[in-house]
Amino acid sequence: MVNKVNYLRIATEEAFLTQDVLKGYMRLLDDASFQDPGFRSLWGFYGKHQSPRAKFIHESLLDLGAKRIADMDASGIDHQIIALTAPGVQVFQPAEASALAVDANDQLAEACRRYPTRYTGMVCVAPHDPDNAVKEMERGIKKLGFKAVIINSHTLGHYLDEPQFEPVLAAAEALNVPIYLHPQTPPPSMIKPFLDAGLDGAVFGFGSETGLHMLRIITGGVFDRHPKLQFIIGHAGEALPFWLYRLDYMHGATVRSQRYPFMKPLKHPVSHYLRNNVYITNSGVAWQPAIEFCQKVIGVDRVLYAMDYPYQYVPEEVGFCDAMTIPDADKKAFFEGNPRRVFKLDI
Amino acid sequence: MVNKVNYLRIATEEAFLTQDVLKGYMRLLDDASFQDPGFRSLWGFYGKHQSPRAKFIHESLLDLGAKRIADMDASGIDHQIIALTAPGVQVFQPAEASALAVDANDQLAEACRRYPTRYTGMVCVAPHDPDNAVKEMERGIKKLGFKAVIINSHTLGHYLDEPQFEPVLAAAEALNVPIYLHPQTPPPSMIKPFLDAGLDGAVFGFGSETGLHMLRIITGGVFDRHPKLQFIIGHAGEALPFWLYRLDYMHGATVRSQRYPFMKPLKHPVSHYLRNNVYITNSGVAWQPAIEFCQKVIGVDRVLYAMDYPYQYVPEEVGFCDAMTIPDADKKAFFEGNPRRVFKLDI
């Protein structure tokens, strides 16, 4: 039973997958020369495992039609902001990655045309093929009607603060669209103590790695170079809001001491960028204490609803969020007003 | 100026260093065969860097006398719970590590005898020399009067959920003393994307690694095997309280799906262990939102004050904590009642 509420529920971190990208993942799993234990852990599970969880997610990711709409209706989701699931095309070599991105974007755009009141797309790109990534961002935003860019964290172990990705960041700023920095598995250079304990996935590895990535973007000076650029991170901000005080104190102390010759002063404390260049969704965290904490320390206008379909398709969690004991205006901003504004929706 | 307050301020994660352990660190820095980039980053800085921050910390760590007492008086700290600083003796080979631990414990015990109302000790051990570690824990608790065990996170890349450390965990439970799981640098198998951006230290790497370690201890079933065992983690629980909802959901889903053959069901959800086997200090986080969040979701009786001297010797932060707008009883529990109970203090 879905509660009647006086707001649209717009879910902002929802995933899909194309058959061709899935085939590419399966090929990498069968290729012993592809050395990425985290990818094998992730797609060995969602691609091949026979558990009900893996099969449901596998099947639901591939559907942009009646099944997805029925699941949305059953859980009270009015609108999904949809992106190619992790790791997107970022595990493929650049030329193949860009070709697969174009095809995935075309398929998502077609679904958005079929269900214009239910779906909005994010454009996926191959950040390691920056010229084509910029072209595809322009096509996705200007021609296909997408409203954001999805980047699934690191690209073959490389991070967006590295100089080769400057054109992608500049293009997002120029196009005036946010980049959703979605988790993926930690890279081989980080994963071992997570993987050895089965903690490499969404339970903990994802958040540690994506939080690190967002922090690298901030401390690497990306927002001093691109002050209008906006990022979105899920999972209650990958815990960065909780770390806010320590980030400010220790980053400041580290820069002042010149411990790392390459670490330059920023124009503002780390928290300034979290409050001015980062939006936060509650994907996977249908829990008032963490949502309210983010609203309090980052800002009510910067916290957005997300379900994380199909990875966390839990209809009763929608009810948990409906039932939050926060001001009605803040709840409406969370579910509808902020998503409308951040994604410039015309639904 | 120190505020007058109606509680003792007992700081529970305070650090010192012996000259012999420091000499050992300097020897490792000069030994090209010691392959640990995080250790080089950490002790290359605190051991050799000429910045005011590095020099103040270096000098203050080595002092257990008049300077430390003066700093405590100047900042209003009545009592310190003191432990050998990270990475303790855990970077040395087992025999040397155990010998250095005995000496460090003797020096700390001597200081505690000189300042019985001001200092309480934690016993340091070499977890990778488990038989001697157990003997030293017994000596430290029963003969030297120490009230807890300090373990500086991983030991040469190994984690306390691994079977070789069982005797150490069993001894802590039998002795009825908590283990303080203090951060150290991420191991070589994890550090690269942190270190490349200068984020390997207290700013972010420490918390990610120690949070992972505490979570491994929980999900590895340590508290099902040792239900009375208690751990303490600093830095507002290394963000695990903030992750609580997601940990319960994703750990449960992962176990049910049998994604990892070695990951067995626990008797309780992850949050149960955080609320029953883990104490939290606010070292480095003199910030009401995070402290109050931990009190709310973990329990007022499980959150303790810490300064993190000398790494974060910021007298005005004591005032921030004094000024928290929480019930007086909760503030007194935080600063005095909980530390007295958890460390069985007789001051």
XYZ file of C-alpha atoms in Angstrom:
694
model
C 0.000 0.000 0.000
C 1.438 3.329 -1.062
C 0.835 6.354 1.189
C -0.970 9.308 -0.339
C 1.297 12.320 -0.070
C 1.235 15.924 -1.264
C 4.497 15.675 -3.219
C 5.862 13.752 -6.155
C 8.430 11.152 -5.222
C 11.328 11.683 -7.624
C 14.010 9.037 -7.197
C 17.364 10.353 -8.349
C 19.871 7.474 -8.415
C 18.199 4.671 -10.331
C 20.070 2.236 -12.552
C 19.720 0.351 -15.830
C 21.938 -1.747 -18.073
C 22.048 -2.552 -21.789
C 22.488 -6.045 -23.176
C 25.622 -4.929 -25.027
C 27.315 -3.525 -21.935
C 26.367 -6.691 -20.037
C 27.925 -8.784 -22.828
C 31.058 -6.661 -22.470
C 31.148 -7.344 -18.712
C 30.745 -11.079 -19.326
C 33.603 -10.994 -21.829
C 35.867 -9.272 -19.281
C 34.972 -11.902 -16.664
C 36.103 -14.585 -19.116
C 39.315 -12.732 -19.983
C 42.051 -13.812 -17.563
C 44.187 -10.857 -18.643
C 41.626 -8.384 -17.181
C 43.086 -7.920 -13.709
C 40.461 -6.307 -11.537
C 39.390 -8.378 -8.534
C 36.707 -5.874 -7.556
C 35.050 -6.031 -10.973
C 35.129 -9.834 -10.792
C 33.548 -9.738 -7.338
C 30.834 -7.294 -8.456
C 29.874 -8.627 -11.870
C 30.688 -12.221 -11.059
C 27.815 -11.770 -8.602
C 25.273 -9.625 -10.478
C 26.115 -11.208 -13.822
C 26.165 -14.895 -12.947
C 25.089 -15.666 -9.380
C 21.862 -17.675 -8.950
C 20.669 -16.095 -5.681
C 17.271 -14.362 -5.739
C 18.982 -11.019 -5.071
C 21.429 -11.307 -7.991
C 18.751 -12.570 -10.388
C 16.237 -9.868 -9.482
C 18.799 -7.122 -9.952
C 20.186 -8.589 -13.175
C 16.712 -8.827 -14.670
C 15.481 -5.452 -13.412
C 18.543 -3.557 -14.632
C 17.854 -4.745 -18.193
C 14.249 -3.540 -18.166
C 13.169 -0.006 -19.056
C 9.575 -0.982 -19.782
C 6.486 -2.398 -18.098
C 8.305 -4.184 -15.263
C 10.104 -1.065 -14.098
C 6.941 1.025 -14.328
C 5.056 -1.594 -12.301
C 7.745 -1.593 -9.617
C 7.618 2.203 -9.497
C 3.839 2.139 -9.174
C 3.967 -0.516 -6.461
C 6.413 1.527 -4.388
C 4.956 4.976 -5.060
C 7.798 6.349 -7.189
C 6.471 8.967 -9.618
C 9.648 9.582 -11.529
C 13.102 8.021 -11.867
C 16.345 9.774 -12.805
C 18.091 6.882 -14.551
C 21.742 6.149 -15.317
C 23.801 3.288 -16.704
C 24.812 1.120 -13.759
C 28.327 0.828 -12.297
C 30.988 0.594 -13.583
C 29.277 1.951 -16.713
C 31.577 1.841 -19.736
C 34.600 2.814 -17.654
C 36.142 -0.677 -17.617
C 36.448 -0.872 -21.398
C 39.225 0.523 -23.559
C 38.463 4.089 -24.763
C 37.131 3.461 -28.293
C 34.865 0.597 -27.247
C 33.806 2.513 -24.140
C 32.684 5.544 -26.131
C 30.801 3.416 -28.671
C 28.978 1.550 -25.908
C 28.156 4.857 -24.191
C 26.534 6.253 -27.358
C 24.425 3.138 -27.730
C 23.410 3.084 -24.043
C 22.459 6.754 -24.194
C 20.353 6.127 -27.319
C 18.506 3.277 -25.598
C 17.863 5.342 -22.480
C 16.681 8.312 -24.556
C 14.231 6.050 -26.394
C 12.803 4.862 -23.055
C 12.500 8.466 -21.836
C 10.542 9.279 -24.998
C 8.202 6.343 -24.322
C 7.648 7.367 -20.665
C 8.265 11.113 -20.585
C 6.450 11.648 -17.297
C 8.217 8.723 -15.584
C 11.865 8.784 -16.711
C 14.663 11.323 -17.010
C 18.127 10.285 -18.174
C 21.715 10.941 -17.192
C 24.267 10.804 -20.000
C 26.998 8.217 -19.604
C 30.472 8.838 -20.960
C 33.938 7.361 -21.207
C 36.030 9.833 -19.176
C 39.237 8.174 -20.415
C 38.298 9.195 -23.973
C 37.850 12.862 -23.087
C 37.250 14.390 -26.527
C 34.495 11.914 -27.293
C 33.170 12.199 -23.756
C 32.693 15.944 -24.242
C 30.947 15.378 -27.582
C 28.660 12.792 -26.031
C 27.853 15.062 -23.099
C 26.820 17.789 -25.546
C 24.713 15.345 -27.543
C 23.163 13.844 -24.423
C 22.206 17.177 -22.887
C 21.314 19.181 -26.010
C 19.835 16.516 -28.285
C 18.688 13.637 -26.087
C 17.264 15.823 -23.316
C 19.300 14.329 -20.473
C 19.763 16.421 -17.352
C 23.015 15.232 -15.762
C 26.185 13.231 -16.382
C 26.854 9.901 -14.673
C 30.415 8.932 -13.815
C 30.902 5.690 -11.921
C 33.803 6.778 -9.695
C 37.340 5.868 -10.790
C 38.144 4.932 -14.386
C 40.598 2.037 -14.432
C 42.127 3.387 -11.207
C 42.203 7.033 -12.302
C 40.412 9.898 -10.539
C 38.699 13.006 -11.862
C 41.189 15.333 -10.141
C 43.855 14.075 -12.580
C 44.593 16.515 -15.429
C 43.482 14.283 -18.304
C 39.869 14.692 -17.139
C 39.856 18.531 -17.197
C 37.870 18.704 -20.474
C 35.085 16.576 -19.003
C 34.806 18.797 -15.925
C 34.931 21.975 -18.009
C 32.190 20.651 -20.296
C 29.860 19.846 -17.390
C 30.376 23.348 -16.021
C 29.791 24.920 -19.439
C 26.669 22.804 -20.050
C 25.440 23.730 -16.559
C 24.617 20.131 -15.604
C 25.644 18.221 -12.476
C 27.897 15.167 -12.502
C 26.524 12.271 -10.455
C 29.573 10.554 -8.955
C 28.230 7.053 -8.447
C 30.158 4.343 -6.576
C 31.894 1.462 -8.183
C 34.186 -1.196 -6.781
C 37.484 -0.019 -5.237
C 40.404 -0.318 -7.674
C 43.035 -3.083 -7.386
C 45.342 -0.604 -5.614
C 42.889 -0.299 -2.708
C 40.627 -3.325 -2.530
C 42.522 -6.124 -0.809
C 41.580 -5.615 2.866
C 37.951 -4.997 1.840
C 37.713 -7.980 -0.520
C 39.403 -10.411 1.864
C 36.495 -9.837 4.262
C 33.678 -9.605 1.698
C 33.318 -5.863 2.366
C 34.283 -4.570 -1.097
C 30.725 -3.897 -2.259
C 27.917 -1.573 -1.273
C 28.258 -2.601 2.367
C 31.432 -0.520 2.814
C 33.955 -0.534 -0.064
C 31.778 1.552 -2.372
C 31.332 4.323 0.150
C 34.991 4.450 1.190
C 36.143 4.679 -2.414
C 33.558 7.188 -3.624
C 33.981 9.360 -0.531
C 37.719 9.384 -1.236
C 37.048 10.299 -4.877
C 34.774 13.220 -3.973
C 37.333 14.418 -1.439
C 40.146 14.201 -4.028
C 38.036 16.374 -6.347
C 37.650 18.965 -3.591
C 41.219 18.958 -2.261
C 42.649 18.812 -5.789
C 41.176 22.269 -6.382
C 38.605 21.277 -9.028
C 36.001 23.706 -7.639
C 38.488 26.544 -7.399
C 39.061 26.042 -11.135
C 35.345 25.388 -11.872
C 33.363 27.281 -9.243
C 29.988 26.682 -10.903
C 30.500 22.932 -11.290
C 28.102 20.778 -9.264
C 28.498 17.148 -8.222
C 25.915 14.801 -6.730
C 26.895 11.945 -4.423
C 24.593 9.294 -3.017
C 24.393 7.190 0.147
C 23.978 10.193 2.443
C 27.006 11.846 0.906
C 29.215 8.755 1.293
C 29.681 9.884 4.943
C 31.570 13.061 3.993
C 29.006 15.233 5.844
C 29.736 13.245 9.006
C 33.490 13.785 8.524
C 33.056 17.519 7.871
C 34.728 18.852 11.023
C 37.704 16.535 10.776
C 38.144 17.214 7.043
C 38.325 20.949 7.689
C 40.697 20.619 10.624
C 43.082 18.027 9.207
C 43.117 19.314 5.639
C 43.897 22.788 6.952
C 46.655 21.495 9.245
C 48.135 19.350 6.469
C 48.249 22.185 3.947
C 49.714 24.637 6.465
C 52.466 22.196 7.386
C 53.356 21.648 3.691
C 53.524 17.903 4.344
C 52.821 17.162 0.666
C 54.560 19.547 -1.766
C 51.763 19.019 -4.300
C 48.918 19.812 -1.890
C 48.108 23.485 -2.402
C 45.901 25.748 -0.294
C 42.266 25.987 -1.384
C 40.269 29.198 -1.503
C 37.875 27.812 1.135
C 37.704 25.058 3.756
C 36.618 21.623 2.517
C 33.182 22.127 4.077
C 32.539 25.155 1.854
C 32.687 22.979 -1.254
C 30.464 20.337 0.333
C 27.913 23.082 0.964
C 28.223 24.876 -2.387
C 29.300 22.363 -5.030
C 27.905 19.035 -3.849
C 24.350 17.687 -3.702
C 23.580 14.634 -1.626
C 21.047 11.868 -2.122
C 19.929 9.288 0.407
C 20.214 6.294 -1.929
C 20.444 3.172 0.213
C 19.944 5.169 3.410
C 16.216 5.372 4.178
C 17.034 6.527 7.690
C 15.947 9.791 9.229
C 18.995 10.330 11.499
C 21.444 10.381 8.554
C 19.115 12.321 6.225
C 18.397 14.934 8.877
C 22.090 15.195 9.724
C 22.887 15.980 6.082
C 20.074 18.545 5.933
C 21.437 20.194 9.069
C 25.139 20.386 8.222
C 25.002 20.672 4.401
C 21.641 22.333 3.793
C 17.984 21.399 3.304
C 18.169 22.525 -0.329
C 21.037 20.117 -1.068
C 19.580 16.772 0.054
C 17.548 14.745 -2.476
C 15.577 11.528 -2.371
C 16.824 8.371 -4.130
C 15.807 4.722 -3.918
C 18.754 3.006 -5.695
C 16.474 0.809 -7.800
C 16.891 -2.073 -8.379
C 19.748 -2.583 -5.902
C 17.592 -1.541 -2.967
C 14.022 -2.044 -4.151
C 12.372 -1.956 -0.734
C 8.888 -0.432 -1.010
C 8.492 -0.049 2.762
C 11.584 2.182 2.818
C 9.575 4.758 0.859
C 7.206 4.753 3.809
C 10.105 5.289 6.232
C 10.988 8.460 4.323
C 7.354 9.599 4.074
C 7.120 9.192 7.847
C 10.157 11.309 8.715
C 9.399 13.777 11.503
C 10.857 16.793 9.744
C 9.042 19.956 8.601
C 6.638 19.309 5.710
C 8.388 21.884 3.548
C 11.719 20.090 4.046
C 10.146 16.764 3.142
C 8.634 18.196 -0.002
C 11.982 19.747 -0.942
C 13.650 16.375 -0.392
C 11.243 14.311 -2.510
C 10.233 16.809 -5.193
C 11.469 20.400 -5.020
C 15.200 19.721 -4.925
C 15.119 17.013 -7.639
C 13.037 19.321 -9.871
C 15.495 22.176 -9.424
C 18.776 20.228 -9.581
C 17.763 18.235 -12.677
C 15.775 21.112 -14.247
C 12.780 18.836 -14.721
C 9.827 19.989 -16.778
C 7.452 17.224 -15.680
C 41.072 30.610 29.975
C 39.577 27.306 31.066
C 35.837 27.144 31.812
C 34.810 26.053 35.292
C 32.636 22.992 34.956
C 30.999 20.493 37.317
C 32.718 17.456 35.810
C 36.234 16.141 35.370
C 37.467 16.227 31.798
C 38.944 12.801 31.161
C 40.584 12.583 27.746
C 40.660 9.010 26.536
C 42.795 8.806 23.372
C 46.034 10.553 24.200
C 49.400 9.531 22.795
C 53.059 9.238 23.774
C 56.228 7.761 22.297
C 59.448 6.351 23.693
C 62.894 7.281 22.396
C 63.588 3.625 21.593
C 60.461 3.164 19.502
C 61.222 6.440 17.713
C 64.754 5.164 16.993
C 63.172 2.027 15.547
C 60.919 4.129 13.282
C 63.926 6.141 12.098
C 65.801 2.923 11.332
C 62.862 1.635 9.236
C 62.749 4.935 7.317
C 66.424 4.436 6.437
C 65.908 0.795 5.441
C 65.010 0.659 1.739
C 63.838 -2.944 2.146
C 60.973 -1.817 4.442
C 58.206 -1.417 1.874
C 55.414 0.568 3.481
C 54.645 3.869 1.759
C 52.095 4.833 4.408
C 54.600 4.425 7.223
C 57.087 6.523 5.254
C 54.462 9.211 4.736
C 53.472 9.220 8.413
C 56.806 8.979 10.180
C 58.739 10.753 7.457
C 56.534 13.653 8.524
C 56.303 13.353 12.309
C 59.854 12.026 12.617
C 61.769 14.414 10.384
C 59.684 17.289 9.000
C 60.609 20.803 10.168
C 57.096 22.331 10.146
C 55.806 23.718 13.472
C 53.088 21.033 13.491
C 55.502 18.113 13.052
C 57.988 19.494 15.570
C 55.355 20.207 18.228
C 53.917 16.722 17.918
C 57.309 15.004 17.831
C 58.417 16.845 20.974
C 55.133 16.457 22.855
C 54.837 12.732 22.164
C 58.199 12.152 23.865
C 57.192 13.993 27.035
C 55.354 12.402 29.958
C 56.382 15.072 32.453
C 56.026 18.774 33.155
C 55.283 19.844 29.565
C 52.364 17.461 29.184
C 50.954 18.391 32.585
C 51.232 22.096 31.699
C 49.402 21.523 28.399
C 46.695 19.605 30.254
C 46.345 22.399 32.790
C 46.218 25.040 30.076
C 43.418 23.256 28.258
C 41.451 22.056 31.287
C 42.181 18.333 30.950
C 42.070 16.673 34.360
C 43.162 13.221 33.315
C 44.629 11.523 30.258
C 44.233 7.890 29.218
C 47.573 7.420 27.447
C 48.775 4.933 24.845
C 51.843 4.396 22.670
C 51.242 6.284 19.437
C 50.554 4.709 16.035
C 51.734 2.377 14.642
C 52.976 1.324 18.090
C 55.351 -1.631 17.907
C 53.301 -3.250 15.148
C 55.749 -2.405 12.322
C 58.620 -4.321 13.913
C 59.348 -8.024 13.649
C 57.734 -10.015 16.489
C 60.639 -10.438 18.920
C 61.782 -6.819 18.674
C 58.163 -5.643 18.794
C 57.466 -7.469 22.055
C 60.692 -6.232 23.674
C 59.903 -2.629 22.708
C 56.354 -3.031 24.027
C 57.611 -4.189 27.449
C 59.934 -1.217 27.671
C 57.263 1.268 26.528
C 54.809 -0.133 29.062
C 57.409 0.179 31.832
C 58.045 3.815 30.947
C 54.336 4.629 30.838
C 53.746 2.834 34.151
C 56.515 4.867 35.741
C 54.851 8.104 34.530
C 51.496 6.927 35.872
C 53.136 6.326 39.265
C 54.568 9.866 39.199
C 51.201 11.432 38.274
C 48.590 9.013 39.594
C 45.757 11.539 39.503
C 46.610 12.737 35.980
C 47.549 9.657 33.941
C 46.127 6.204 33.277
C 47.842 3.816 30.865
C 46.825 1.454 28.099
C 49.047 -1.579 27.578
C 50.675 -1.862 24.184
C 51.365 -5.253 22.651
C 52.701 -6.956 19.549
C 49.617 -8.775 18.211
C 51.802 -10.691 15.727
C 53.622 -12.291 18.683
C 50.420 -13.550 20.298
C 51.843 -15.597 23.181
C 53.990 -12.735 24.372
C 51.179 -10.275 23.698
C 48.934 -12.207 26.079
C 51.660 -12.302 28.735
C 52.228 -8.573 28.371
C 48.507 -7.842 28.566
C 48.352 -9.793 31.839
C 51.390 -7.976 33.212
C 50.085 -4.588 32.039
C 46.658 -5.006 33.558
C 47.473 -6.975 36.706
C 50.897 -5.595 37.663
C 51.246 -2.178 36.012
C 47.687 -1.062 36.692
C 46.744 -0.298 33.104
C 43.066 -0.262 32.191
C 42.876 -1.091 28.481
C 44.848 -2.479 25.550
C 45.946 -0.311 22.627
C 46.135 -1.841 19.151
C 47.028 0.481 16.307
C 44.790 -1.053 13.637
C 46.358 -3.520 11.184
C 49.628 -5.298 11.951
C 51.764 -5.435 8.801
C 48.573 -5.693 6.750
C 46.844 -8.235 8.994
C 43.529 -7.714 10.770
C 42.250 -8.841 14.148
C 39.514 -10.997 12.612
C 42.253 -13.323 11.305
C 42.655 -16.514 13.351
C 46.228 -15.923 14.513
C 44.971 -13.092 16.742
C 42.364 -15.182 18.602
C 44.517 -15.481 21.771
C 44.811 -11.700 22.031
C 41.037 -11.245 21.757
C 40.364 -14.044 24.229
C 42.818 -12.527 26.723
C 41.157 -9.097 26.557
C 37.789 -10.688 27.176
C 39.156 -12.787 30.051
C 40.907 -9.777 31.608
C 37.689 -7.772 31.205
C 39.446 -4.788 29.603
C 38.560 -2.955 26.381
C 40.780 -2.864 23.305
C 41.241 0.631 21.886
C 41.472 0.172 18.118
C 43.460 3.246 17.151
C 44.058 4.292 13.529
C 47.285 3.879 11.697
C 48.207 4.402 8.072
C 46.421 2.225 5.485
C 48.504 -0.791 4.458
C 50.310 -0.973 1.085
C 47.411 -3.052 -0.286
C 45.005 -0.131 0.192
C 46.871 3.143 0.286
C 47.646 4.195 -3.286
C 44.591 6.308 -4.198
C 44.754 7.981 -0.768
C 48.504 8.649 -0.835
C 48.530 9.951 -4.420
C 46.278 12.785 -3.243
C 47.855 13.380 0.195
C 44.776 11.913 1.907
C 46.428 8.892 3.550
C 46.656 10.427 7.029
C 44.213 11.577 9.678
C 42.302 13.646 7.120
C 40.681 10.533 5.591
C 42.876 7.415 5.207
C 43.012 6.693 8.931
C 39.244 6.696 9.306
C 38.577 4.588 6.215
C 41.072 1.963 7.291
C 40.105 1.812 10.965
C 36.389 1.810 10.147
C 37.039 -1.122 7.829
C 39.017 -2.895 10.559
C 36.248 -2.482 13.154
C 33.701 -3.688 10.607
C 35.838 -6.748 9.772
C 35.932 -7.575 13.487
C 32.132 -7.395 13.631
C 31.320 -9.223 10.387
C 34.036 -11.818 11.049
C 32.020 -12.965 14.059
C 34.497 -11.916 16.758
C 31.712 -10.782 19.114
C 29.682 -13.920 18.557
C 32.756 -15.830 19.755
C 33.570 -13.270 22.489
C 30.290 -11.666 23.516
C 31.773 -9.807 26.502
C 34.653 -8.312 24.531
C 34.575 -4.514 24.227
C 36.348 -2.308 21.695
C 36.785 1.455 21.681
C 37.126 3.438 18.463
C 37.826 7.147 18.149
C 36.987 9.937 15.720
C 33.242 9.692 16.294
C 33.337 5.959 15.660
C 35.282 6.314 12.401
C 31.896 7.107 10.777
C 30.463 3.627 11.415
C 27.509 5.105 13.377
C 26.630 7.197 10.322
C 26.772 4.075 8.104
C 24.655 2.037 10.537
C 21.521 1.668 8.397
C 23.419 0.769 5.255
C 25.658 -1.689 7.121
C 22.635 -3.557 8.463
C 20.842 -3.607 5.123
C 23.743 -4.512 2.862
C 25.432 -6.937 5.248
C 22.128 -8.741 5.684
C 21.479 -8.851 1.930
C 25.022 -10.030 1.219
C 24.897 -12.851 3.755
C 21.443 -14.000 2.621
C 22.581 -14.139 -1.002
C 25.666 -16.212 -0.064
C 27.775 -13.975 -2.297
C 30.920 -14.868 -0.304
C 31.107 -18.499 0.788
C 33.202 -17.508 3.819
C 30.786 -14.818 5.050
C 28.596 -16.492 7.655
C 25.417 -15.191 9.281
C 25.885 -13.353 12.555
C 23.671 -13.767 15.610
C 22.620 -10.109 15.340
C 22.616 -7.251 12.835
C 25.828 -5.218 12.601
C 24.202 -2.367 14.552
C 23.703 -4.632 17.568
C 27.467 -5.039 17.966
C 28.042 -1.309 17.519
C 25.589 -0.745 20.363
C 26.781 -3.530 22.653
C 30.471 -4.180 22.005
C 31.854 -0.834 20.828
C 32.526 2.411 22.669
C 33.107 5.602 20.736
C 35.265 8.618 21.497
C 35.166 12.007 19.805
C 38.931 12.313 19.335
C 39.558 14.873 16.596
C 35.847 15.656 16.320
C 34.985 18.490 18.729
C 31.694 18.980 16.942
C 28.274 18.690 18.520
C 26.398 17.366 15.432
C 28.589 14.255 15.170
C 28.838 13.697 18.934
C 25.084 14.042 19.386
C 24.450 11.750 16.403
C 26.571 9.031 18.034
C 24.795 9.515 21.354
C 21.446 9.166 19.602
C 22.087 6.110 17.435
C 24.642 4.218 19.584
C 23.792 5.339 23.112
C 24.646 8.145 25.539
C 26.487 5.658 27.760
C 28.819 4.640 24.914
C 30.247 7.995 23.816
C 33.379 9.302 25.577
C 35.455 12.454 25.399
C 38.958 12.466 23.870
C 41.265 15.247 22.752
C 43.861 13.302 20.699
C 46.805 15.049 22.327
C 49.251 16.052 20.934
C 47.914 15.540 17.400
C 44.991 17.876 17.996
C 46.038 20.032 20.917
C 43.433 22.775 20.451
C 42.438 24.226 23.839
C 39.412 26.086 22.408
C 37.973 22.766 21.225
C 37.540 21.827 24.888
C 35.299 24.882 25.121
C 33.299 23.736 22.081
C 32.533 20.504 23.921
C 31.782 22.263 27.211
C 29.322 24.444 25.295
C 27.356 21.624 23.694
C 23.624 22.139 24.029
C 22.865 18.634 25.290
C 21.423 17.628 28.665
C 23.851 18.255 31.543
C 23.713 14.606 32.578
C 24.733 13.536 29.068
C 27.619 15.994 29.064
C 28.834 14.749 32.433
C 28.591 11.155 31.209
C 30.586 12.098 28.119
C 33.438 13.869 29.930
C 33.603 11.923 33.188
C 31.056 9.212 33.905
C 31.629 7.046 30.858
C 35.446 7.283 30.985
C 35.386 6.403 34.708
C 33.200 3.351 34.072
C 34.791 2.075 30.847
C 38.359 2.377 32.159
C 37.425 1.429 35.768
C 39.221 4.502 37.072
C 39.782 4.929 40.785
C 40.747 8.600 40.647
